[in-house]
Coordinates of N, CA and C and ligand atoms in Angstrom, one line a residue:
M1 N 0.9 -1.2 0.0 CA 0.0 0.0 0.0 C 0.9 1.2 0.0
R2 N 0.6 2.1 -1.0 CA 1.4 3.3 -1.1 C 1.0 4.3 0.0
S3 N 1.9 5.0 0.6 CA 1.6 5.9 1.7 C 0.8 7.1 1.2
T4 N 0.1 7.7 2.1 CA -0.6 9.0 1.8 C 0.4 10.0 1.4
Q5 N 1.5 10.0 2.0 CA 2.6 11.0 1.7 C 3.0 10.8 0.3
A6 N 3.3 9.6 -0.1 CA 3.8 9.3 -1.5 C 2.7 9.7 -2.5
R7 N 1.5 9.4 -2.2 CA 0.4 9.8 -3.1 C 0.3 11.3 -3.3
H8 N 0.4 11.9 -2.1 CA 0.4 13.4 -2.1 C 1.5 14.0 -3.0
E9 N 2.7 13.5 -2.8 CA 3.8 14.0 -3.6 C 3.6 13.7 -5.1
E10 N 3.1 12.6 -5.4 CA 2.9 12.2 -6.8 C 1.9 13.1 -7.5
Y11 N 0.8 13.4 -6.8 CA -0.2 14.2 -7.4 C 0.2 15.7 -7.4
F12 N 0.9 16.1 -6.4 CA 1.4 17.4 -6.3 C 2.3 17.7 -7.5
S13 N 3.3 16.8 -7.8 CA 4.2 17.1 -8.9 C 3.5 17.0 -10.2
F14 N 2.5 16.1 -10.3 CA 1.7 16.0 -11.5 C 1.0 17.3 -11.8
L15 N 0.3 17.8 -10.7 CA -0.5 19.1 -10.9 C 0.4 20.2 -11.2
R16 N 1.6 20.2 -10.7 CA 2.6 21.3 -11.0 C 2.9 21.3 -12.5
S17 N 2.8 20.1 -13.1 CA 3.1 20.0 -14.6 C 1.9 20.4 -15.5
V18 N 0.8 20.6 -14.9 CA -0.4 21.0 -15.6 C -0.3 22.5 -15.9
S19 N -0.3 22.9 -17.1 CA 0.0 24.3 -17.5 C -0.9 25.3 -16.7
L20 N -2.2 25.0 -16.6 CA -3.1 25.9 -16.0 C -2.8 26.2 -14.5
L21 N -2.1 25.3 -13.9 CA -1.9 25.4 -12.4 C -0.5 25.7 -12.1
K22 N 0.4 26.0 -13.1 CA 1.8 26.1 -12.8 C 2.1 27.4 -11.9
E23 N 1.2 28.4 -12.0 CA 1.5 29.6 -11.2 C 0.9 29.5 -9.8
L24 N 0.2 28.5 -9.5 CA -0.4 28.5 -8.1 C 0.6 28.3 -7.0
P25 N 0.5 29.0 -5.9 CA 1.4 28.8 -4.9 C 1.3 27.4 -4.2
E26 N 2.4 27.0 -3.6 CA 2.5 25.7 -3.0 C 1.4 25.3 -2.1
E27 N 1.0 26.2 -1.2 CA -0.1 25.8 -0.3 C -1.4 25.6 -0.9
K28 N -1.7 26.4 -2.0 CA -2.9 26.3 -2.8 C -3.0 24.9 -3.5
L29 N -1.9 24.6 -4.1 CA -1.8 23.3 -4.8 C -1.9 22.1 -3.8
A30 N -1.3 22.3 -2.7 CA -1.3 21.2 -1.7 C -2.8 21.0 -1.2
R31 N -3.5 22.1 -1.1 CA -4.9 22.0 -0.7 C -5.7 21.2 -1.7
I32 N -5.5 21.5 -2.9 CA -6.2 20.8 -4.0 C -5.9 19.3 -4.0
V33 N -4.6 19.0 -3.7 CA -4.3 17.6 -3.7 C -5.1 16.9 -2.5
D34 N -5.2 17.6 -1.4 CA -5.9 17.1 -0.2 C -7.4 16.8 -0.6
C35 N -7.9 17.6 -1.5 CA -9.4 17.6 -1.7 C -9.7 16.7 -3.0
L36 N -8.7 16.2 -3.6 CA -8.9 15.5 -4.9 C -9.6 14.2 -4.7
E37 N -10.4 13.8 -5.7 CA -10.8 12.4 -5.8 C -10.3 11.9 -7.1
V38 N -10.0 10.6 -7.2 CA -9.6 10.0 -8.4 C -10.7 9.1 -8.9
D39 N -11.1 9.3 -10.2 CA -12.1 8.5 -10.8 C -11.6 7.7 -11.9
Y40 N -12.0 6.4 -12.1 CA -11.5 5.5 -13.1 C -12.6 5.2 -14.1
F41 N -12.2 5.2 -15.4 CA -13.3 4.9 -16.4 C -12.7 3.9 -17.4
D42 N -13.7 3.1 -17.9 CA -13.3 2.1 -19.0 C -13.6 2.7 -20.3
K43 N -13.0 2.2 -21.3 CA -13.2 2.6 -22.7 C -14.7 2.7 -23.0
G44 N -15.1 3.8 -23.6 CA -16.5 4.0 -24.0 C -17.4 4.6 -22.9
E45 N -16.9 4.6 -21.7 CA -17.7 5.2 -20.6 C -17.8 6.7 -20.7
Y46 N -19.0 7.2 -20.4 CA -19.3 8.6 -20.4 C -18.8 9.2 -19.1
I47 N -17.9 10.2 -19.1 CA -17.4 10.9 -17.9 C -18.3 12.1 -17.7
I48 N -18.8 12.7 -18.8 CA -19.7 13.8 -18.8 C -20.7 13.6 -19.9
C49 N -22.0 13.9 -19.6 CA -23.1 13.8 -20.6 C -23.6 15.2 -20.9
E50 N -23.6 15.5 -22.1 CA -24.2 16.8 -22.6 C -25.6 17.0 -22.0
G51 N -25.9 18.2 -21.5 CA -27.2 18.5 -21.0 C -27.5 18.2 -19.6
E52 N -26.6 17.4 -19.0 CA -26.7 17.1 -17.5 C -26.1 18.2 -16.7
E53 N -26.6 18.3 -15.4 CA -26.0 19.2 -14.5 C -24.6 18.7 -14.1
G54 N -23.7 19.6 -13.8 CA -22.4 19.2 -13.4 C -21.8 20.1 -12.4
N55 N -21.1 19.5 -11.4 CA -20.5 20.3 -10.4 C -19.0 20.0 -10.2
T56 N -18.4 19.5 -11.2 CA -17.0 19.0 -11.0 C -16.1 19.4 -12.2
F57 N -14.9 19.5 -11.9 CA -13.8 19.9 -12.9 C -12.8 18.7 -12.9
F58 N -12.4 18.3 -14.1 CA -11.5 17.1 -14.2 C -10.2 17.4 -14.8
I59 N -9.2 16.7 -14.4 CA -7.8 16.8 -15.0 C -7.4 15.3 -15.3
I60 N -7.0 15.1 -16.5 CA -6.7 13.7 -16.9 C -5.3 13.3 -16.4
A61 N -5.3 12.2 -15.6 CA -4.0 11.8 -15.1 C -3.5 10.6 -15.9
K62 N -4.4 9.9 -16.6 CA -4.0 8.7 -17.4 C -5.0 8.5 -18.5
G63 N -4.6 8.2 -19.7 CA -5.5 7.8 -20.7 C -5.9 9.0 -21.6
E64 N -6.9 8.8 -22.4 CA -7.4 9.8 -23.4 C -8.9 9.8 -23.4
V65 N -9.4 11.0 -23.7 CA -10.9 11.1 -23.8 C -11.3 11.8 -25.1
S66 N -12.5 11.6 -25.5 CA -13.0 12.2 -26.7 C -14.1 13.2 -26.3
V67 N -14.1 14.4 -26.9 CA -15.1 15.4 -26.7 C -16.0 15.4 -27.9
T68 N -17.3 15.1 -27.6 CA -18.3 15.1 -28.7 C -19.5 16.0 -28.3
R69 N -20.2 16.5 -29.4 CA -21.3 17.4 -29.1 C -22.3 17.3 -30.2
T70 N -23.6 17.5 -29.8 CA -24.7 17.5 -30.7 C -24.4 18.6 -31.7
T71 N -24.5 18.2 -33.0 CA -24.2 19.2 -34.1 C -25.4 19.2 -35.1
E72 N -25.8 20.4 -35.4 CA -26.9 20.5 -36.4 C -26.5 19.8 -37.7
G73 N -27.5 19.1 -38.3 CA -27.2 18.4 -39.5 C -26.6 17.0 -39.4
F74 N -26.4 16.6 -38.2 CA -25.9 15.2 -37.9 C -26.8 14.5 -36.9
S75 N -27.0 13.3 -37.1 CA -27.9 12.5 -36.1 C -27.1 12.2 -34.9
E76 N -25.8 11.9 -35.0 CA -25.0 11.6 -33.8 C -24.1 12.8 -33.4
P77 N -23.8 12.8 -32.1 CA -22.9 13.8 -31.7 C -21.5 13.7 -32.4
Q78 N -20.9 14.8 -32.8 CA -19.7 14.8 -33.6 C -18.5 15.0 -32.7
E79 N -17.4 14.3 -33.0 CA -16.2 14.5 -32.2 C -15.6 15.9 -32.5
I80 N -15.3 16.6 -31.4 CA -14.6 17.9 -31.6 C -13.1 17.8 -31.4
K81 N -12.7 17.0 -30.5 CA -11.3 16.9 -30.2 C -11.0 15.7 -29.2
T82 N -9.8 15.4 -29.1 CA -9.4 14.4 -28.0 C -8.5 15.1 -27.1
L83 N -8.5 14.7 -25.8 CA -7.7 15.3 -24.8 C -6.9 14.1 -24.1
G84 N -5.7 14.5 -23.6 CA -4.8 13.5 -23.0 C -4.3 13.9 -21.7
V85 N -3.3 13.2 -21.2 CA -2.8 13.5 -19.9 C -2.3 14.9 -19.7
G86 N -2.8 15.5 -18.6 CA -2.5 16.9 -18.3 C -3.5 17.9 -18.8
D87 N -4.4 17.4 -19.7 CA -5.5 18.3 -20.2 C -6.6 18.2 -19.1
Y88 N -7.5 19.2 -19.2 CA -8.6 19.3 -18.2 C -9.9 19.6 -19.0
F89 N -11.0 19.4 -18.3 CA -12.3 19.7 -18.9 C -13.4 19.8 -17.8
G90 N -14.5 20.3 -18.2 CA -15.6 20.5 -17.2 C -15.7 21.8 -16.6
E91 N -14.8 22.7 -17.0 CA -14.8 24.1 -16.4 C -16.0 24.9 -16.9
K92 N -16.5 24.6 -18.1 CA -17.5 25.5 -18.7 C -18.8 25.5 -17.9
A93 N -19.3 24.3 -17.5 CA -20.5 24.3 -16.7 C -20.4 25.1 -15.4
L94 N -19.2 25.0 -14.8 CA -18.9 25.7 -13.5 C -18.8 27.2 -13.7
I95 N -18.2 27.6 -14.8 CA -18.0 29.0 -15.0 C -19.2 29.7 -15.6
S96 N -19.9 29.0 -16.5 CA -21.1 29.6 -17.1 C -22.3 29.4 -16.3
E97 N -22.2 28.6 -15.2 CA -23.4 28.2 -14.4 C -24.5 27.6 -15.4
D98 N -24.1 26.7 -16.1 CA -25.0 26.1 -17.1 C -24.8 24.6 -17.1
V99 N -25.7 23.9 -17.9 CA -25.5 22.4 -17.9 C -24.3 22.1 -18.8
R100 N -23.9 20.8 -18.7 CA -22.7 20.3 -19.5 C -23.0 20.6 -21.0
S101 N -22.0 21.1 -21.7 CA -22.2 21.5 -23.1 C -21.6 20.5 -24.1
A102 N -21.1 19.4 -23.6 CA -20.5 18.4 -24.5 C -20.4 17.1 -23.8
N103 N -20.2 16.0 -24.5 CA -20.0 14.7 -23.9 C -18.5 14.5 -23.8
I104 N -18.1 13.9 -22.7 CA -16.7 13.5 -22.6 C -16.7 11.9 -22.4
I105 N -16.0 11.2 -23.3 CA -16.0 9.8 -23.3 C -14.6 9.2 -23.2
A106 N -14.4 8.2 -22.3 CA -13.1 7.6 -22.2 C -12.7 6.9 -23.4
K107 N -11.5 7.0 -23.9 CA -11.1 6.3 -25.1 C -10.2 5.1 -24.8
E108 N -9.9 4.9 -23.5 CA -9.0 3.8 -23.1 C -9.6 3.2 -21.8
D109 N -9.3 1.9 -21.6 CA -9.6 1.4 -20.3 C -8.6 2.0 -19.3
D110 N -9.1 2.0 -18.1 CA -8.3 2.6 -17.0 C -7.9 4.1 -17.2
T111 N -8.8 4.8 -17.8 CA -8.6 6.3 -17.9 C -8.8 6.8 -16.5
Q112 N -7.9 7.6 -16.0 CA -7.9 8.2 -14.7 C -8.1 9.7 -14.7
C113 N -9.0 10.2 -14.0 CA -9.2 11.6 -13.9 C -9.2 12.1 -12.4
L114 N -8.5 13.2 -12.2 CA -8.5 13.8 -10.9 C -9.7 14.8 -10.9
V115 N -10.6 14.7 -9.9 CA -11.8 15.4 -9.8 C -11.8 16.4 -8.7
V116 N -12.1 17.7 -9.1 CA -12.2 18.8 -8.2 C -13.6 19.3 -8.1
D117 N -14.2 19.3 -6.9 CA -15.6 19.8 -6.9 C -15.7 21.3 -7.0
R118 N -17.0 21.8 -7.1 CA -17.2 23.2 -7.4 C -16.6 24.1 -6.4
D119 N -16.7 23.8 -5.1 CA -16.2 24.6 -4.0 C -14.7 24.8 -4.2
N120 N -14.0 23.6 -4.4 CA -12.6 23.7 -4.5 C -12.1 24.3 -5.8
F121 N -12.9 24.1 -6.8 CA -12.6 24.8 -8.1 C -12.7 26.3 -7.9
N122 N -13.7 26.7 -7.3 CA -13.9 28.2 -7.0 C -12.7 28.7 -6.2
Q123 N -12.3 27.9 -5.2 CA -11.2 28.4 -4.3 C -9.9 28.4 -5.2
M124 N -9.8 27.5 -6.1 CA -8.6 27.3 -6.9 C -8.5 28.5 -7.8
V125 N -9.5 28.8 -8.6 CA -9.5 29.9 -9.5 C -9.9 31.3 -9.0
G126 N -10.8 31.2 -8.0 CA -11.4 32.4 -7.4 C -10.4 33.5 -7.0
T127 N -9.3 33.1 -6.4 CA -8.4 34.1 -5.8 C -7.4 34.5 -6.9
Y128 N -7.4 33.8 -8.0 CA -6.4 34.2 -9.1 C -7.1 34.8 -10.3
E129 N -7.0 36.2 -10.3 CA -7.7 36.9 -11.4 C -7.2 36.5 -12.7
E130 N -5.9 36.2 -12.9 CA -5.4 35.8 -14.2 C -6.0 34.5 -14.6
L131 N -6.0 33.6 -13.7 CA -6.6 32.2 -14.0 C -8.0 32.3 -14.4
Q132 N -8.8 33.1 -13.6 CA -10.2 33.3 -13.8 C -10.4 34.0 -15.2
A133 N -9.6 35.0 -15.5 CA -9.8 35.7 -16.8 C -9.5 34.8 -17.9
Y134 N -8.4 34.0 -17.7 CA -8.0 33.0 -18.8 C -9.1 32.0 -19.1
L135 N -9.7 31.5 -18.0 CA -10.7 30.5 -18.2 C -12.0 31.1 -18.8
R136 N -12.3 32.3 -18.3 CA -13.5 32.9 -18.9 C -13.4 33.2 -20.3
E137 N -12.2 33.7 -20.7 CA -11.9 33.9 -22.1 C -12.0 32.6 -23.0
Y138 N -11.5 31.6 -22.4 CA -11.5 30.3 -23.1 C -12.9 29.7 -23.3
V139 N -13.7 29.9 -22.2 CA -15.1 29.4 -22.2 C -15.9 30.2 -23.2
E140 N -15.6 31.5 -23.3 CA -16.3 32.3 -24.3 C -15.9 31.8 -25.8
Q141 N -14.7 31.5 -25.9 CA -14.2 31.0 -27.3 C -14.9 29.7 -27.6
L142 N -15.1 28.8 -26.6 CA -15.8 27.5 -26.8 C -17.2 27.8 -27.3
S143 N -17.9 28.7 -26.7 CA -19.3 29.0 -27.1 C -19.3 29.5 -28.5
L144 N -18.3 30.3 -28.9 CA -18.2 30.8 -30.2 C -18.0 29.7 -31.2
S145 N -17.1 28.8 -30.9 CA -16.8 27.7 -31.8 C -17.9 26.7 -31.9
D146 N -18.7 26.6 -30.8 CA -19.9 25.8 -30.9 C -20.9 26.3 -31.9
E147 N -21.1 27.7 -31.8 CA -22.0 28.3 -32.7 C -21.6 28.2 -34.2
R148 N -20.3 28.4 -34.3 CA -19.7 28.3 -35.7 C -19.9 26.9 -36.3
R149 N -19.7 25.9 -35.5 CA -19.8 24.5 -35.9 C -21.3 24.2 -36.3
N150 N -22.2 24.8 -35.6 CA -23.6 24.6 -35.9 C -24.0 25.3 -37.1
A151 N -23.4 26.4 -37.4 CA -23.8 27.3 -38.5 C -23.2 26.7 -39.8
A152 N -22.1 26.0 -39.7 CA -21.4 25.5 -40.9 C -22.2 24.6 -41.7
Ligands
WNU1 C1 -16.0 22.7 -27.3 N1 -17.3 23.1 -27.0 C2 -17.8 22.8 -25.7 C3 -13.7 21.1 -25.1 C4 -11.4 21.7 -22.1 C5 -11.0 22.8 -21.4 C6 -10.9 24.1 -21.9 C7 -11.6 23.1 -24.0 CL1 -10.4 25.4 -20.9 P1 -18.6 21.4 -19.7 C8 -18.2 19.5 -21.4 C9 -16.7 20.0 -21.6 C10 -16.7 21.5 -21.5 C11 -15.2 21.8 -21.9 C12 -15.0 20.6 -22.9 O1 -16.2 19.8 -22.9 N2 -14.9 21.1 -24.3 C13 -15.8 21.8 -25.1 C14 -15.2 22.0 -26.3 O2 -15.5 23.0 -28.4 N3 -17.1 22.1 -24.8 N4 -19.1 23.2 -25.5 N5 -13.9 21.6 -26.3 S1 -12.2 20.5 -24.5 C15 -11.7 21.9 -23.5 C16 -11.3 24.3 -23.2 O3 -14.4 21.6 -20.8 O4 -17.1 21.9 -20.1 O5 -18.7 21.5 -18.2 O6 -18.6 19.9 -20.1 O7 -19.6 22.1 -20.5

Protein backbone atom coordinates (compact mmCIF):
# COMPACT_ATOMS: atom_id res chain seq x y z
CA MET A 1 0.00 0.00 0.00
CA ARG A 2 1.36 3.34 -1.09
CA SER A 3 1.59 5.88 1.72
CA THR A 4 -0.62 8.95 1.81
CA GLN A 5 2.56 10.99 1.72
CA ALA A 6 3.75 9.31 -1.49
CA ARG A 7 0.35 9.76 -3.10
CA HIS A 8 0.35 13.41 -2.09
CA GLU A 9 3.79 14.01 -3.60
CA GLU A 10 2.90 12.18 -6.79
CA TYR A 11 -0.24 14.25 -7.43
CA PHE A 12 1.44 17.43 -6.29
CA SER A 13 4.21 17.14 -8.88
CA PHE A 14 1.73 16.03 -11.51
CA LEU A 15 -0.50 19.06 -10.89
CA ARG A 16 2.56 21.29 -11.00
CA SER A 17 3.11 20.03 -14.57
CA VAL A 18 -0.42 21.03 -15.63
CA SER A 19 0.01 24.34 -17.46
CA LEU A 20 -3.14 25.88 -16.00
CA LEU A 21 -1.88 25.37 -12.44
CA LYS A 22 1.79 26.14 -12.78
CA GLU A 23 1.50 29.59 -11.19
CA LEU A 24 -0.45 28.46 -8.13
CA PRO A 25 1.43 28.81 -4.85
CA GLU A 26 2.53 25.69 -3.03
CA GLU A 27 -0.09 25.76 -0.25
CA LYS A 28 -2.90 26.27 -2.75
CA LEU A 29 -1.77 23.30 -4.81
CA ALA A 30 -1.32 21.19 -1.69
CA ARG A 31 -4.88 21.98 -0.65
CA ILE A 32 -6.18 20.84 -4.01
CA VAL A 33 -4.30 17.57 -3.66
CA ASP A 34 -5.92 17.07 -0.24
CA CYS A 35 -9.38 17.56 -1.75
CA LEU A 36 -8.90 15.50 -4.89
CA GLU A 37 -10.80 12.40 -5.78
CA VAL A 38 -9.58 10.00 -8.42
CA ASP A 39 -12.14 8.46 -10.76
CA TYR A 40 -11.49 5.52 -13.09
CA PHE A 41 -13.25 4.93 -16.41
CA ASP A 42 -13.29 2.14 -18.97
CA LYS A 43 -13.21 2.61 -22.71
CA GLY A 44 -16.51 3.99 -23.99
CA GLU A 45 -17.70 5.17 -20.59
CA TYR A 46 -19.27 8.63 -20.40
CA ILE A 47 -17.45 10.88 -17.93
CA ILE A 48 -19.69 13.84 -18.77
CA CYS A 49 -23.06 13.81 -20.57
CA GLU A 50 -24.19 16.82 -22.59
CA GLY A 51 -27.25 18.47 -21.03
CA GLU A 52 -26.72 17.14 -17.53
CA GLU A 53 -25.99 19.23 -14.50
CA GLY A 54 -22.40 19.16 -13.39
CA ASN A 55 -20.48 20.34 -10.37
CA THR A 56 -17.02 18.99 -11.04
CA PHE A 57 -13.82 19.85 -12.86
CA PHE A 58 -11.53 17.11 -14.23
CA ILE A 59 -7.83 16.76 -14.95
CA ILE A 60 -6.70 13.71 -16.94
CA ALA A 61 -4.00 11.77 -15.09
CA LYS A 62 -3.97 8.72 -17.38
CA GLY A 63 -5.50 7.81 -20.74
CA GLU A 64 -7.38 9.78 -23.38
CA VAL A 65 -10.89 11.14 -23.76
CA SER A 66 -13.03 12.18 -26.69
CA VAL A 67 -15.07 15.41 -26.68
CA THR A 68 -18.31 15.12 -28.69
CA ARG A 69 -21.25 17.42 -29.09
CA THR A 70 -24.69 17.50 -30.71
CA THR A 71 -24.24 19.21 -34.07
CA GLU A 72 -26.90 20.52 -36.43
CA GLY A 73 -27.21 18.40 -39.54
CA PHE A 74 -25.87 15.23 -37.89
CA SER A 75 -27.88 12.55 -36.12
CA GLU A 76 -24.98 11.56 -33.84
CA PRO A 77 -22.86 13.85 -31.65
CA GLN A 78 -19.71 14.79 -33.56
CA GLU A 79 -16.18 14.52 -32.19
CA ILE A 80 -14.65 17.92 -31.57
CA LYS A 81 -11.26 16.86 -30.23
CA THR A 82 -9.43 14.41 -28.04
CA LEU A 83 -7.68 15.28 -24.79
CA GLY A 84 -4.84 13.48 -23.01
CA VAL A 85 -2.75 13.47 -19.86
CA GLY A 86 -2.46 16.93 -18.28
CA ASP A 87 -5.48 18.26 -20.15
CA TYR A 88 -8.58 19.31 -18.24
CA PHE A 89 -12.31 19.70 -18.88
CA GLY A 90 -15.62 20.48 -17.22
CA GLU A 91 -14.79 24.10 -16.41
CA LYS A 92 -17.51 25.47 -18.69
CA ALA A 93 -20.54 24.31 -16.68
CA LEU A 94 -18.92 25.69 -13.53
CA ILE A 95 -17.97 29.05 -15.01
CA SER A 96 -21.10 29.62 -17.14
CA GLU A 97 -23.40 28.22 -14.44
CA ASP A 98 -24.97 26.08 -17.15
CA VAL A 99 -25.52 22.40 -17.93
CA ARG A 100 -22.73 20.35 -19.52
CA SER A 101 -22.21 21.54 -23.09
CA ALA A 102 -20.52 18.42 -24.53
CA ASN A 103 -19.96 14.72 -23.90
CA ILE A 104 -16.66 13.45 -22.56
CA ILE A 105 -16.03 9.76 -23.29
CA ALA A 106 -13.09 7.63 -22.17
CA LYS A 107 -11.07 6.32 -25.12
CA GLU A 108 -9.04 3.78 -23.15
CA ASP A 109 -9.58 1.35 -20.31
CA ASP A 110 -8.29 2.60 -16.96
CA THR A 111 -8.57 6.26 -17.90
CA GLN A 112 -7.95 8.18 -14.69
CA CYS A 113 -9.22 11.64 -13.86
CA LEU A 114 -8.52 13.84 -10.88
CA VAL A 115 -11.82 15.38 -9.84
CA VAL A 116 -12.19 18.78 -8.17
CA ASP A 117 -15.63 19.79 -6.88
CA ARG A 118 -17.20 23.20 -7.41
CA ASP A 119 -16.18 24.64 -4.04
CA ASN A 120 -12.56 23.66 -4.46
CA PHE A 121 -12.59 24.77 -8.10
CA ASN A 122 -13.86 28.18 -7.01
CA GLN A 123 -11.18 28.36 -4.34
CA MET A 124 -8.58 27.35 -6.89
CA VAL A 125 -9.46 29.93 -9.54
CA GLY A 126 -11.36 32.42 -7.44
CA THR A 127 -8.39 34.06 -5.83
CA TYR A 128 -6.40 34.22 -9.06
CA GLU A 129 -7.71 36.87 -11.37
CA GLU A 130 -5.43 35.82 -14.19
CA LEU A 131 -6.56 32.23 -14.00
CA GLN A 132 -10.18 33.31 -13.83
CA ALA A 133 -9.78 35.70 -16.76
CA TYR A 134 -7.99 33.04 -18.77
CA LEU A 135 -10.72 30.45 -18.22
CA ARG A 136 -13.53 32.93 -18.86
CA GLU A 137 -11.94 33.93 -22.14
CA TYR A 138 -11.46 30.28 -23.09
CA VAL A 139 -15.05 29.38 -22.23
CA GLU A 140 -16.29 32.28 -24.34
CA GLN A 141 -14.21 30.98 -27.25
CA LEU A 142 -15.78 27.54 -26.79
CA SER A 143 -19.28 29.01 -27.07
CA LEU A 144 -18.25 30.81 -30.25
CA SER A 145 -16.77 27.71 -31.84
CA ASP A 146 -19.91 25.76 -30.85
CA GLU A 147 -22.02 28.32 -32.72
CA ARG A 148 -19.70 28.30 -35.70
CA ARG A 149 -19.81 24.52 -35.92
CA ASN A 150 -23.60 24.55 -35.90
CA ALA A 151 -23.77 27.28 -38.52
CA ALA A 152 -21.38 25.52 -40.87
C1 LIG B 1 -15.97 22.73 -27.32
N1 LIG B 1 -17.26 23.05 -26.98
C2 LIG B 1 -17.80 22.76 -25.74
C3 LIG B 1 -13.73 21.09 -25.07
C4 LIG B 1 -11.38 21.70 -22.14
C5 LIG B 1 -10.98 22.81 -21.36
C6 LIG B 1 -10.93 24.06 -21.93
C7 LIG B 1 -11.64 23.15 -24.02
CL1 LIG B 1 -10.41 25.44 -20.94
P1 LIG B 1 -18.57 21.40 -19.67
C8 LIG B 1 -18.16 19.49 -21.38
C9 LIG B 1 -16.73 20.00 -21.58
C10 LIG B 1 -16.69 21.52 -21.46
C11 LIG B 1 -15.23 21.75 -21.90
C12 LIG B 1 -15.02 20.62 -22.92
O1 LIG B 1 -16.16 19.78 -22.86
N2 LIG B 1 -14.86 21.14 -24.31
C13 LIG B 1 -15.81 21.76 -25.06
C14 LIG B 1 -15.21 22.05 -26.30
O2 LIG B 1 -15.55 23.03 -28.44
N3 LIG B 1 -17.10 22.11 -24.78
N4 LIG B 1 -19.06 23.16 -25.52
N5 LIG B 1 -13.90 21.63 -26.28
S1 LIG B 1 -12.20 20.49 -24.48
C15 LIG B 1 -11.69 21.87 -23.48
C16 LIG B 1 -11.26 24.25 -23.25
O3 LIG B 1 -14.38 21.57 -20.81
O4 LIG B 1 -17.07 21.89 -20.13
O5 LIG B 1 -18.67 21.55 -18.19
O6 LIG B 1 -18.60 19.85 -20.06
O7 LIG B 1 -19.61 22.12 -20.50
